[in-house]
Amino acid sequence: MELTHLTGLSQAELSELMASVGQPAYRARQIFSGIHARRLTSFDEMTDLPKDLRSRLSEQATISSLTVESRYISSDGTRRYLFKTRDNFPVETVFIPEEHRDTICFSSQSGCPLQCTFCLTAQLGLLRNLTAGEIVEQIIFALNDAYGIGVPTPRGTNLVAMGAGEPFLNFDNLMQAVGIMSEPAGLSIVPNRITVSTAGVVPRIRELAKIAERPHLAVSLAASTDELRDELMPINKKWPIDQLMAACKHFEKSLKRHERFTFEYVMLRGVNDSDEQARQLANLINRHDLRAKVNLIPHNPAEPLPYQPSAVERVEQFQKILEHKGVPAFIRRPRGRDILAACGQLAARSASGDTPVSISSGSMKRRIA
Ligand code: SAH
């Protein structure tokens, strides 16, 4: 029998489920808080529940569906987790320690159906969509590993849906997970602390614009002409740049006055990083009168991708041109490249630096500089 995965249920759904088997509402509250606030991973640890209830729950339900295969720790402190789902599909999550606020980068799909030529995940193809529970579980695991089981996050933690997969091709499960994570009785991670990155699924950008409590939006551009973008990101053939910009404009109108959204631009040496291309990019954004910033991401190389990262000076010059034309631009520092944890490097590969996982409280107290 398929076990019900409780981690993917909101508190209201869990209450309904418990009521249907004759359990009072406070039991559902205990279980919800056990999973999401105390971040426990088995019913056995929920010692506030009667023993017979715990054993009945274990027979019919589960709260952990992912098993960790490997954990890699980068020389910069970034951690990459490689999980397997119950049906043996790979899932990857990256924890990125930062000076002021840590970031967890999670996956929305196992593999990815898009065929961006600069991204290693593309080589897996789509294996399957992740469930809401599998999405939430990645965050719970990473938090426990970084800070200790149930230990509150020291500075708050940001989440980015920038791991494997196209989040907007798994929209319902993604939004269900976002809702669960925002519950104050649980993880209490509000949508405002989450950024969702899309390769440009136009109808979903428009749909996101309608949602009041929603994550921030980042749109991966990589090129500002259809000719080049068709080549680098084949999704462009379905939703070309003009349609994408129109959807972005629509989304922008729903932003609050001080808010902006983000364009991501991967910098590929000799392919999309010339002065002329910087001007084209700025002109594109200005022509559509978009209140957006640009994050420049130096390409993270991986065999057999046919690209090299742009030189540092090239990226800086590209940034200057954007800024000069009034477009705010930021250069992203690559993290975790040595363990294949950086953007576009997630492909369920092994790397050196595999470390045994033993989750103990405060395992991040000794921070790796
Ligand atoms: N499918 C979504 C989210 C995953 S990719 C999207 O396309 O936005 C997250 C970011 O990593 C995207 O901006 C993507 O363009 C970038 N990226 C992909 N491969 C990369 C690589 N090899 N080096 C640097 N950035 C890469």
PDB file of C-alpha atoms in Angstrom, residues 200-207 209 217 219 239-254 261 263 288 290:
ATOM      1  CA  GLY A 200      10.148  31.821 -19.373  1.00  0.00           C
ATOM      2  CA  VAL A 201       6.885  29.882 -19.071  1.00  0.00           C
ATOM      3  CA  VAL A 202       4.776  32.853 -20.137  1.00  0.00           C
ATOM      4  CA  PRO A 203       1.292  31.767 -18.952  1.00  0.00           C
ATOM      5  CA  ARG A 204       2.622  31.079 -15.443  1.00  0.00           C
ATOM      6  CA  ILE A 205       4.344  34.466 -15.209  1.00  0.00           C
ATOM      7  CA  ARG A 206       0.927  35.974 -15.906  1.00  0.00           C
ATOM      8  CA  GLU A 207      -0.695  33.682 -13.361  1.00  0.00           C
ATOM      9  CA  ALA A 209       0.956  38.233 -11.205  1.00  0.00           C
ATOM     10  CA  LEU A 217      10.245  36.272  -9.715  1.00  0.00           C
ATOM     11  CA  VAL A 219      13.486  35.192 -15.386  1.00  0.00           C
ATOM     12  CA  TRP A 239       7.526  31.738 -26.063  1.00  0.00           C
ATOM     13  CA  PRO A 240       9.761  34.178 -27.946  1.00  0.00           C
ATOM     14  CA  ILE A 241      11.285  37.287 -26.405  1.00  0.00           C
ATOM     15  CA  ASP A 242       8.449  39.679 -27.291  1.00  0.00           C
ATOM     16  CA  GLN A 243       5.854  37.479 -25.585  1.00  0.00           C
ATOM     17  CA  LEU A 244       8.174  37.002 -22.625  1.00  0.00           C
ATOM     18  CA  MET A 245       8.711  40.756 -22.265  1.00  0.00           C
ATOM     19  CA  ALA A 246       4.968  41.409 -22.494  1.00  0.00           C
ATOM     20  CA  ALA A 247       4.363  38.897 -19.684  1.00  0.00           C
ATOM     21  CA  CYS A 248       7.158  40.515 -17.639  1.00  0.00           C
ATOM     22  CA  LYS A 249       5.540  43.936 -18.159  1.00  0.00           C
ATOM     23  CA  HIS A 250       2.226  42.503 -16.999  1.00  0.00           C
ATOM     24  CA  PHE A 251       3.936  41.059 -13.930  1.00  0.00           C
ATOM     25  CA  GLU A 252       5.810  44.280 -13.224  1.00  0.00           C
ATOM     26  CA  LYS A 253       2.532  46.194 -13.038  1.00  0.00           C
ATOM     27  CA  SER A 254       1.516  43.964 -10.117  1.00  0.00           C
ATOM     28  CA  PHE A 261      11.995  41.550 -10.440  1.00  0.00           C
ATOM     29  CA  PHE A 263      16.584  38.870 -15.039  1.00  0.00           C
ATOM     30  CA  HIS A 288       9.830  47.549 -22.627  1.00  0.00           C
ATOM     31  CA  LEU A 290      10.799  47.286 -17.244  1.00  0.00           C
TER      32      LEU A 290
END
